[in-house]
Tab-separated table of C-alpha atoms in Angstrom:
chain	number	residue	atom	x	y	z
A	277	MET	CA	132.630	118.442	36.324
A	278	ARG	CA	132.561	119.864	32.852
A	279	ALA	CA	134.603	123.010	33.442
A	280	SER	CA	137.528	121.310	35.095
A	281	ARG	CA	137.642	118.018	33.191
A	282	MET	CA	140.569	117.783	30.800
A	283	MET	CA	139.697	117.084	27.194
A	284	MET	CA	141.833	114.118	26.310
A	285	SER	CA	142.181	111.060	24.137
A	286	PHE	CA	142.666	107.682	25.746
A	287	ASP	CA	146.279	107.730	26.866
A	288	PRO	CA	147.076	104.097	27.658
A	289	LYS	CA	149.879	104.996	30.070
A	290	THR	CA	148.453	107.714	32.307
A	291	LEU	CA	146.418	105.870	34.890
A	292	PRO	CA	146.171	106.881	38.554
A	293	CYS	CA	146.956	104.359	41.279
A	294	ALA	CA	144.362	102.835	43.565
A	295	HIS	CA	143.748	104.635	46.860
A	296	ARG	CA	145.532	102.905	49.756
A	297	VAL	CA	146.003	99.685	47.769
A	298	ARG	CA	149.449	98.358	46.975
A	299	LEU	CA	149.361	97.550	43.298
A	300	CYS	CA	151.540	94.994	41.582
A	301	HIS	CA	154.294	96.927	39.880
A	302	LYS	CA	155.893	95.890	36.630
A	303	ALA	CA	159.336	94.412	37.078
A	304	LYS	CA	162.191	96.342	35.474
A	305	LEU	CA	164.684	94.585	33.247
A	306	SER	CA	167.445	96.044	35.384
A	307	HIS	CA	166.195	93.866	38.225
A	308	LEU	CA	167.026	90.730	36.237
A	309	PRO	CA	170.487	89.136	36.260
A	310	GLY	CA	172.818	90.642	33.697
A	311	ARG	CA	173.307	87.290	31.969
A	312	LEU	CA	169.667	87.428	30.851
A	313	LEU	CA	170.236	90.681	29.002
A	314	ARG	CA	173.271	89.750	26.961
A	315	ASN	CA	173.174	89.559	23.162
A	316	GLN	CA	170.090	91.821	22.986
A	317	THR	CA	167.762	89.015	24.098
A	318	LEU	CA	166.903	86.848	27.063
A	319	SER	CA	168.727	83.535	27.409
A	320	ARG	CA	165.533	81.980	28.710
A	321	GLN	CA	161.920	83.091	28.801
A	322	PRO	CA	161.197	84.592	32.239
A	323	THR	CA	158.560	82.827	34.272
A	324	LYS	CA	155.545	84.518	35.760
A	325	GLN	CA	157.343	84.522	39.104
A	326	ASP	CA	160.339	86.290	37.516
A	327	LEU	CA	158.338	89.222	36.240
A	328	PHE	CA	154.817	89.659	37.473
A	329	CYS	CA	152.744	88.901	40.530
A	330	VAL	CA	149.135	87.750	40.355
A	331	MET	CA	146.674	90.543	39.629
A	332	ALA	CA	143.027	90.941	40.578
A	333	THR	CA	141.099	89.798	37.500
A	334	GLY	CA	137.518	90.642	38.399
A	335	ASP	CA	136.333	87.029	38.132
A	336	HIS	CA	134.602	87.296	41.522
A	337	LEU	CA	132.238	89.896	40.062
A	338	PHE	CA	130.516	87.232	37.970
A	339	ALA	CA	128.739	86.180	41.176
A	340	VAL	CA	127.356	89.705	41.667
A	341	PRO	CA	123.901	90.070	40.095
A	342	VAL	CA	123.144	93.178	38.049
A	343	ASP	CA	119.405	93.678	37.787
A	344	GLY	CA	118.189	95.882	34.957
A	345	SER	CA	115.059	96.764	36.915
A	346	GLU	CA	117.238	98.169	39.703
A	347	PHE	CA	118.993	100.405	37.158
A	348	ASN	CA	115.629	101.670	35.948
A	349	ALA	CA	114.193	102.237	39.417
A	350	ILE	CA	117.173	104.292	40.606
A	351	GLU	CA	117.338	106.279	37.377
A	352	HIS	CA	113.623	107.071	37.591
A	353	GLU	CA	113.892	108.331	41.169
A	354	ILE	CA	116.926	110.453	40.325
A	355	GLU	CA	115.309	112.009	37.261
A	356	SER	CA	111.766	112.495	38.545
A	357	VAL	CA	112.304	113.262	42.233
A	358	MET	CA	115.858	114.126	43.229
A	359	LYS	CA	116.953	116.330	40.335
A	360	PRO	CA	113.873	118.596	40.371
A	361	TYR	CA	114.199	119.003	44.145
A	362	VAL	CA	117.854	120.049	44.022
A	363	ARG	CA	117.351	122.188	40.921
A	364	ASN	CA	114.724	124.183	42.804
A	365	MET	CA	117.187	124.669	45.664
A	366	LEU	CA	119.870	125.895	43.270
A	367	MET	CA	117.709	128.261	41.271
A	368	SER	CA	115.554	129.619	44.099
A	369	PRO	CA	115.390	133.446	44.008
A	370	HIS	CA	115.209	133.396	47.808
A	371	THR	CA	118.664	131.825	48.214
A	372	CYS	CA	121.658	134.178	48.324
A	373	ASP	CA	124.760	133.622	46.220
A	374	LYS	CA	126.924	132.506	49.143
A	375	GLU	CA	124.409	129.846	50.118
A	376	LYS	CA	124.211	128.670	46.520
A	377	ILE	CA	127.991	128.385	46.323
A	378	ARG	CA	127.978	126.388	49.557
A	379	LEU	CA	125.324	124.117	48.036
A	380	ILE	CA	127.423	123.685	44.889
A	381	TYR	CA	130.358	122.642	47.062
A	382	LEU	CA	128.156	120.003	48.703
A	383	LEU	CA	127.005	118.731	45.307
A	384	ILE	CA	130.635	118.406	44.194
A	385	SER	CA	131.636	116.635	47.405
A	386	LEU	CA	128.709	114.212	47.165
A	387	ALA	CA	129.488	113.506	43.461
A	388	ILE	CA	126.137	114.749	42.173
A	389	SER	CA	127.148	118.111	40.689
A	390	HIS	CA	127.323	116.615	37.184
A	391	TYR	CA	123.527	116.515	37.072
A	392	PHE	CA	123.379	120.320	37.242
A	393	GLU	CA	126.229	121.568	35.066
A	394	ASP	CA	124.262	124.231	33.208
A	395	GLU	CA	122.675	125.602	36.376
A	396	ILE	CA	126.018	125.700	38.196
A	397	GLU	CA	127.758	127.460	35.309
A	398	GLU	CA	125.006	130.075	35.229
A	399	ILE	CA	125.098	130.674	38.992
A	400	LEU	CA	128.877	130.956	39.181
A	401	SER	CA	129.200	133.191	36.128
A	402	LYS	CA	126.753	135.670	37.627
A	403	ALA	CA	128.264	135.448	41.111
A	404	PHE	CA	131.824	135.908	39.861
A	405	GLY	CA	130.734	139.075	38.087
A	406	LYS	CA	129.871	140.614	41.454
A	407	LEU	CA	132.585	138.881	43.468
A	408	GLU	CA	133.958	142.024	45.076
A	409	GLY	CA	130.622	142.766	46.676
A	410	LEU	CA	130.295	139.187	47.909
A	411	ILE	CA	133.641	139.062	49.694
A	412	SER	CA	134.390	142.669	50.670
A	413	LYS	CA	133.127	142.312	54.247
A	414	GLU	CA	133.333	138.542	54.577
A	415	ASP	CA	135.661	137.425	57.372
A	416	ASP	CA	134.629	133.784	57.730
A	417	LEU	CA	137.524	131.561	56.620
A	418	GLU	CA	135.354	128.575	55.729
A	419	THR	CA	133.090	130.692	53.530
A	420	ILE	CA	135.970	132.403	51.716
A	421	SER	CA	137.838	129.117	51.216
A	422	THR	CA	134.717	127.393	49.896
A	423	MET	CA	134.117	130.192	47.408
A	424	PHE	CA	137.776	130.102	46.327
A	425	GLU	CA	137.611	126.339	45.834
A	426	VAL	CA	134.355	126.281	43.891
A	427	PHE	CA	135.212	129.214	41.624
A	428	ARG	CA	138.591	127.748	40.733
A	429	LEU	CA	137.141	124.306	40.072
A	430	TYR	CA	134.886	125.859	37.460
A	431	GLY	CA	137.552	127.944	35.774
A	432	HIS	CA	137.023	131.298	37.509
A	433	LYS	CA	140.384	132.441	38.870
A	434	MET	CA	139.490	133.999	42.183
A	435	SER	CA	142.551	135.846	43.493
A	436	CYS	CA	144.471	134.336	46.396
A	437	ASP	CA	144.849	137.867	47.798
A	438	VAL	CA	141.504	137.268	49.469
A	439	PHE	CA	143.361	135.326	52.177
A	440	GLU	CA	145.487	138.318	53.175
A	441	ARG	CA	142.717	139.340	55.575
A	442	PHE	CA	143.532	136.289	57.688
A	443	ARG	CA	147.171	137.320	58.217
A	444	GLY	CA	148.567	139.822	60.693
A	445	GLU	CA	149.296	143.290	59.345
A	446	HIS	CA	152.728	143.497	60.976
A	447	ASP	CA	154.239	140.004	60.931
A	448	GLY	CA	152.390	138.585	57.902
A	449	LYS	CA	151.630	135.361	59.763
A	450	PHE	CA	148.239	133.711	59.895
A	451	LYS	CA	146.208	134.944	62.851
A	452	GLU	CA	145.542	132.883	65.975
A	453	SER	CA	141.832	133.041	65.184
A	454	VAL	CA	142.522	130.823	62.172
A	455	VAL	CA	143.901	128.066	64.413
A	456	ARG	CA	140.676	128.068	66.415
A	457	ASP	CA	138.584	127.648	63.246
A	458	VAL	CA	139.088	123.938	62.522
A	459	ARG	CA	136.556	123.713	59.697
A	460	GLY	CA	137.906	126.869	58.127
A	461	MET	CA	141.447	125.474	58.239
A	462	LEU	CA	140.296	122.229	56.640
A	463	GLN	CA	138.559	124.122	53.847
A	464	LEU	CA	141.633	126.291	53.279
A	465	TYR	CA	143.902	123.240	53.249
A	466	GLN	CA	141.784	121.573	50.569
A	467	ALA	CA	141.564	124.777	48.535
A	468	SER	CA	145.357	125.134	48.637
A	469	TYR	CA	145.672	122.282	46.142
A	470	LEU	CA	144.057	124.493	43.512
A	471	LYS	CA	146.911	127.008	43.619
A	472	THR	CA	148.734	128.142	40.524
A	473	LYS	CA	152.401	129.003	40.110
A	474	ASP	CA	153.940	131.641	42.390
A	475	GLU	CA	150.962	131.924	44.743
A	476	ASN	CA	153.109	131.987	47.868
A	477	ILE	CA	150.330	132.768	50.301
A	478	ILE	CA	148.549	129.555	49.284
A	479	GLU	CA	151.760	127.581	49.738
A	480	GLU	CA	152.141	129.059	53.216
A	481	ALA	CA	148.487	128.343	53.976
A	482	ARG	CA	148.926	124.687	53.082
A	483	SER	CA	151.911	124.254	55.380
A	484	PHE	CA	150.256	126.201	58.194
A	485	THR	CA	146.909	124.408	58.053
A	486	ARG	CA	148.445	120.959	57.656
A	487	THR	CA	150.503	121.411	60.818
A	488	HIS	CA	147.625	122.713	62.905
A	489	LEU	CA	145.042	120.265	61.551
A	490	ALA	CA	147.280	117.347	62.484
A	491	ALA	CA	147.455	118.723	66.013
A	492	VAL	CA	143.680	118.935	66.547
A	493	THR	CA	142.560	115.512	65.321
A	494	SER	CA	142.505	114.148	68.875
A	495	THR	CA	140.325	116.947	70.227
A	496	THR	CA	137.630	117.340	67.557
A	497	GLN	CA	134.420	115.374	67.032
A	498	PRO	CA	135.175	111.781	65.942
A	499	HIS	CA	133.596	112.075	62.495
A	500	LEU	CA	135.331	115.411	61.824
A	501	SER	CA	138.627	114.013	63.100
A	502	LYS	CA	138.377	111.082	60.690
A	503	HIS	CA	137.506	113.449	57.848
A	504	ILE	CA	140.581	115.573	58.614
A	505	GLN	CA	142.838	112.523	58.797
A	506	ASN	CA	141.602	111.334	55.403
A	507	ALA	CA	142.251	114.775	53.910
A	508	LEU	CA	145.790	114.828	55.325
A	509	TYR	CA	146.521	111.262	54.204
A	510	ILE	CA	145.747	111.913	50.538
A	511	PRO	CA	144.683	115.386	49.374
A	512	ARG	CA	141.172	115.468	48.016
A	513	TYR	CA	142.263	116.485	44.531
A	514	HIS	CA	144.860	113.711	44.348
A	515	CYS	CA	142.226	111.038	44.783
A	516	VAL	CA	139.545	109.383	42.645
A	517	GLU	CA	136.431	111.546	42.734
A	518	ILE	CA	133.930	108.795	43.477
A	519	ALA	CA	136.160	107.474	46.292
A	520	VAL	CA	136.206	110.969	47.805
A	521	ALA	CA	132.414	111.040	47.552
A	522	ARG	CA	132.079	107.715	49.369
A	523	GLU	CA	134.031	109.096	52.316
A	524	TYR	CA	132.204	112.429	52.228
A	525	ILE	CA	128.787	110.750	52.268
A	526	SER	CA	129.708	109.037	55.540
A	527	PHE	CA	131.001	112.315	56.955
A	528	TYR	CA	128.002	114.353	55.809
A	529	GLU	CA	125.540	111.853	57.257
A	530	GLN	CA	126.995	112.505	60.716
A	531	GLU	CA	126.750	116.273	60.371
A	532	GLN	CA	123.894	117.568	62.522
A	533	ASP	CA	122.708	120.031	59.886
A	534	HIS	CA	122.790	117.659	56.910
A	535	GLU	CA	120.004	117.980	54.355
A	536	GLU	CA	118.173	114.651	54.242
A	537	ASN	CA	117.217	114.741	50.570
A	538	LEU	CA	120.740	115.665	49.478
A	539	LEU	CA	122.047	112.715	51.456
A	540	LYS	CA	119.464	110.406	49.910
A	541	PHE	CA	120.346	111.684	46.428
A	542	ALA	CA	124.050	111.056	47.056
A	543	LYS	CA	123.417	107.503	48.220
A	544	LEU	CA	121.171	106.770	45.253
A	545	ASN	CA	123.764	108.125	42.855
A	546	PHE	CA	126.545	106.121	44.488
A	547	SER	CA	124.489	102.929	44.142
A	548	TYR	CA	123.740	103.838	40.526
A	549	CYS	CA	127.455	104.295	39.839
A	550	GLN	CA	128.267	100.990	41.526
A	551	LEU	CA	125.789	99.139	39.331
A	552	HIS	CA	127.440	100.613	36.244
A	553	TYR	CA	130.923	99.740	37.472
A	554	VAL	CA	130.041	96.117	38.236
A	555	LYS	CA	128.318	95.639	34.880
A	556	GLU	CA	131.142	97.285	32.948
A	557	LEU	CA	133.858	95.331	34.720
A	558	LYS	CA	131.983	92.079	34.135
A	559	ASP	CA	131.661	92.959	30.447
A	560	VAL	CA	135.353	93.854	30.151
A	561	THR	CA	136.441	90.699	31.981
A	562	THR	CA	134.247	88.543	29.712
A	563	TRP	CA	135.631	90.287	26.626
A	564	TRP	CA	139.216	89.714	27.790
A	565	LYS	CA	138.587	86.031	28.457
A	566	GLU	CA	137.059	85.634	25.002
A	567	LEU	CA	140.170	87.174	23.428
A	568	ASP	CA	142.051	84.312	25.125
A	569	LEU	CA	145.505	85.761	24.509
A	570	ALA	CA	146.888	83.553	27.271
A	571	SER	CA	146.486	80.460	25.087
A	572	LYS	CA	147.650	82.167	21.882
A	573	LEU	CA	150.878	83.706	23.147
A	574	PRO	CA	153.977	81.863	24.379
A	575	ASN	CA	154.656	84.291	27.217
A	576	THR	CA	152.932	85.333	30.426
A	577	PHE	CA	151.534	88.853	30.397
A	578	ARG	CA	149.930	90.927	33.107
A	579	ASP	CA	146.174	90.744	33.577
A	580	ARG	CA	145.346	94.209	34.901
A	581	ASN	CA	141.669	94.674	34.074
A	582	VAL	CA	140.596	95.684	37.597
A	583	GLU	CA	143.536	98.037	38.123
A	584	ILE	CA	143.145	99.604	34.689
A	585	TYR	CA	139.388	99.949	35.035
A	586	PHE	CA	139.876	101.698	38.376
A	587	GLY	CA	142.169	104.133	36.608
A	588	MET	CA	139.462	104.872	34.061
A	589	MET	CA	137.024	105.518	36.914
A	590	GLY	CA	139.469	108.159	38.083
A	591	ILE	CA	139.110	109.960	34.758
A	592	TYR	CA	135.401	109.398	34.115
A	593	PHE	CA	133.359	108.362	37.156
A	594	GLU	CA	129.900	109.512	36.044
A	595	PRO	CA	127.389	106.909	34.751
A	596	ARG	CA	127.060	108.712	31.413
A	597	TYR	CA	130.719	107.974	30.613
A	598	SER	CA	130.204	104.215	30.626
A	599	LEU	CA	131.395	103.774	27.040
A	600	ALA	CA	134.504	105.898	27.654
A	601	ARG	CA	135.492	103.745	30.640
A	602	VAL	CA	135.016	100.512	28.711
A	603	ILE	CA	136.903	101.717	25.629
A	604	GLY	CA	139.733	103.160	27.696
A	605	THR	CA	140.059	99.938	29.673
A	606	LYS	CA	140.158	97.764	26.550
A	607	ILE	CA	142.836	99.873	24.891
A	608	SER	CA	144.933	100.032	28.042
A	609	MET	CA	144.697	96.275	28.593
A	610	ILE	CA	146.056	95.414	25.157
A	611	MET	CA	148.692	98.136	25.524
A	612	THR	CA	149.851	96.405	28.706
A	613	VAL	CA	150.590	93.333	26.573
A	614	VAL	CA	152.466	95.553	24.114
A	615	ASP	CA	154.417	97.124	26.978
A	616	ASP	CA	155.388	93.710	28.371
A	617	THR	CA	156.558	92.660	24.914
A	618	TYR	CA	158.970	95.585	24.754
A	619	ASP	CA	160.098	95.225	28.357
A	620	ALA	CA	160.483	91.508	28.774
A	621	TYR	CA	160.050	89.274	25.758
A	622	GLY	CA	161.059	90.764	22.423
A	623	THR	CA	164.628	90.963	21.211
A	624	LEU	CA	165.784	94.419	20.201
A	625	PRO	CA	165.547	93.681	16.444
A	626	GLU	CA	162.056	92.271	17.005
A	627	VAL	CA	160.730	95.291	18.902
A	628	ILE	CA	162.269	97.633	16.313
A	629	SER	CA	160.380	95.763	13.578
A	630	PHE	CA	157.234	95.802	15.687
A	631	THR	CA	157.559	99.574	16.160
A	632	ASP	CA	157.961	100.065	12.412
A	633	ALA	CA	154.814	98.015	11.809
A	634	LEU	CA	152.883	100.140	14.282
A	635	GLN	CA	154.027	103.319	12.538
A	636	ARG	CA	152.659	101.950	9.248
A	637	TRP	CA	149.444	100.774	10.921
A	638	ASP	CA	148.762	98.350	8.066
A	639	ILE	CA	147.519	94.856	8.862
A	640	GLU	CA	148.730	93.637	5.453
A	641	THR	CA	152.415	94.324	6.163
A	642	ILE	CA	153.121	92.314	9.313
A	643	GLU	CA	154.131	88.988	7.785
A	644	ASP	CA	157.813	89.515	8.648
A	645	LEU	CA	157.087	89.825	12.370
A	646	PRO	CA	157.467	86.810	14.682
A	647	ASN	CA	154.212	84.889	14.999
A	648	TYR	CA	153.455	86.060	18.550
A	649	MET	CA	153.998	89.693	17.537
A	650	GLN	CA	151.642	89.234	14.603
A	651	ILE	CA	148.999	88.032	17.068
A	652	ILE	CA	149.537	91.058	19.304
A	653	PHE	CA	149.480	93.519	16.400
A	654	ARG	CA	146.389	91.925	14.878
A	655	THR	CA	144.589	91.942	18.238
A	656	LEU	CA	145.378	95.630	18.799
A	657	TRP	CA	144.354	96.513	15.255
A	658	GLU	CA	141.076	94.571	15.495
A	659	ILE	CA	140.235	96.131	18.862
A	660	MET	CA	140.636	99.587	17.370
A	661	GLN	CA	138.521	98.584	14.359
A	662	ASP	CA	135.763	97.266	16.640
A	663	ILE	CA	135.789	100.469	18.661
A	664	GLU	CA	135.681	102.566	15.490
A	665	ARG	CA	132.629	100.628	14.287
A	666	GLU	CA	130.920	101.066	17.635
A	667	MET	CA	131.627	104.797	17.620
A	668	SER	CA	130.377	105.101	14.031
A	669	SER	CA	127.111	103.405	14.992
A	670	LEU	CA	126.657	106.221	17.509
A	671	GLY	CA	127.362	108.866	14.891
A	672	ARG	CA	130.897	109.610	16.087
A	673	THR	CA	133.405	109.012	13.311
A	674	GLY	CA	137.146	109.620	13.229
A	675	GLY	CA	137.437	110.005	16.973
A	676	LEU	CA	140.051	107.284	17.425
A	677	GLN	CA	142.768	108.740	15.219
A	678	PRO	CA	144.303	110.802	18.069
A	679	THR	CA	144.498	107.617	20.146
A	680	ILE	CA	146.168	105.698	17.309
A	681	ASP	CA	148.641	108.561	16.890
A	682	GLU	CA	149.323	108.438	20.638
A	683	ILE	CA	149.991	104.690	20.458
A	684	LYS	CA	152.462	105.240	17.617
A	685	SER	CA	154.245	107.982	19.523
A	686	LEU	CA	154.228	106.077	22.806
A	687	THR	CA	155.763	102.945	21.335
A	688	LYS	CA	158.386	104.781	19.276
A	689	LYS	CA	159.461	107.459	21.751
A	690	GLY	CA	158.700	105.557	24.939
A	691	TYR	CA	158.643	101.772	24.831
A	692	LEU	CA	161.342	101.394	22.166
A	693	GLU	CA	163.746	103.838	23.785
A	694	ILE	CA	163.363	102.096	27.140
A	695	ALA	CA	163.980	98.742	25.454
A	696	LYS	CA	167.210	100.095	23.953
A	697	TRP	CA	168.365	101.470	27.303
A	698	ALA	CA	167.555	98.213	29.069
A	699	ARG	CA	169.500	96.122	26.616
A	700	ALA	CA	172.401	98.557	26.905
A	701	THR	CA	172.221	98.015	30.708
A	702	LYS	CA	171.342	101.689	31.275
A	703	LEU	CA	168.341	100.743	33.417
């Protein structure tokens, strides 16, 4: 969603981990025998088994067909049928603000709110201006928690004092009526992850609701119980948005009062996203194979295209951010090779020289680097040039300089320092 998304350049090191999937972690130099670290170099080149396990490469996706006509059919139905229907629901003068906020929460949960950013901003700005009147007599925990969650997601800092009404006047503890409101507790638990510093009541609410939600999973409806267990396993706002939506679609479908067209819209959008993801991952995998670094370099490096792409989905899941996902994945994949060079293969003098070359960012001044480092530098440089040309063709010039600056900083202050520590046996 536009209001809560962080404006950021492509940071090649800040990728979230896959939900409930054990990823292959990079081996640390400190895990290798000390004899391999003497004299600022490795006495032998580590094998693939020494350093890295086999990664998912995405090759299996080549067997998955991506039909352009299916793209067009889904897009047409979304644009001509689904969006007008939901827009009318949102902007109806006969719908009260609380109902609209509840609808916005559903749109967020079903991963279709991005189609209505302007409408949502307008609704919430007006509603927040008369917030006191909306909540003054409201004593339903689910309603208050939903409003708190939605307003905060869109940058409106609704005060946490609103939850004081659910605590006893004398002991300050949450009332017994809260424990009986399972859906209200779940909503409050999820909203608690949008707290800011020193909001003690929200911290208490999280602990309280977590304890009591765990206790009721065996006595609630099966689909609600599963939904609660998922929320307790990984908090909603610690997970990839489209993965949350997949789970919520299943939950919402089993709700007796679900709105059929909203459910259909969510399923269409999820299929539309999937088509984009498969196509993009196939394109990235093909591009990586065509680079063919495996045959050009003497060492084994990690192939992490699926893992890295999943991380990019965590930042930009919407179909419109296709180019951002692809660019971010490409940069992060080549930076993985750079990272492995610092961690496992280069001598300290070599990685110092490589860092200096990166700071200069001049393809004409790399002749003193070892041959394999020249290949890595040239590949990184050419990738950035290709991306710059692609961005320029879209009328977006100069947008990669922050990313190049980040690469320079990351290698000098991060990779190089770690390499020095490792070779000094401090890791």
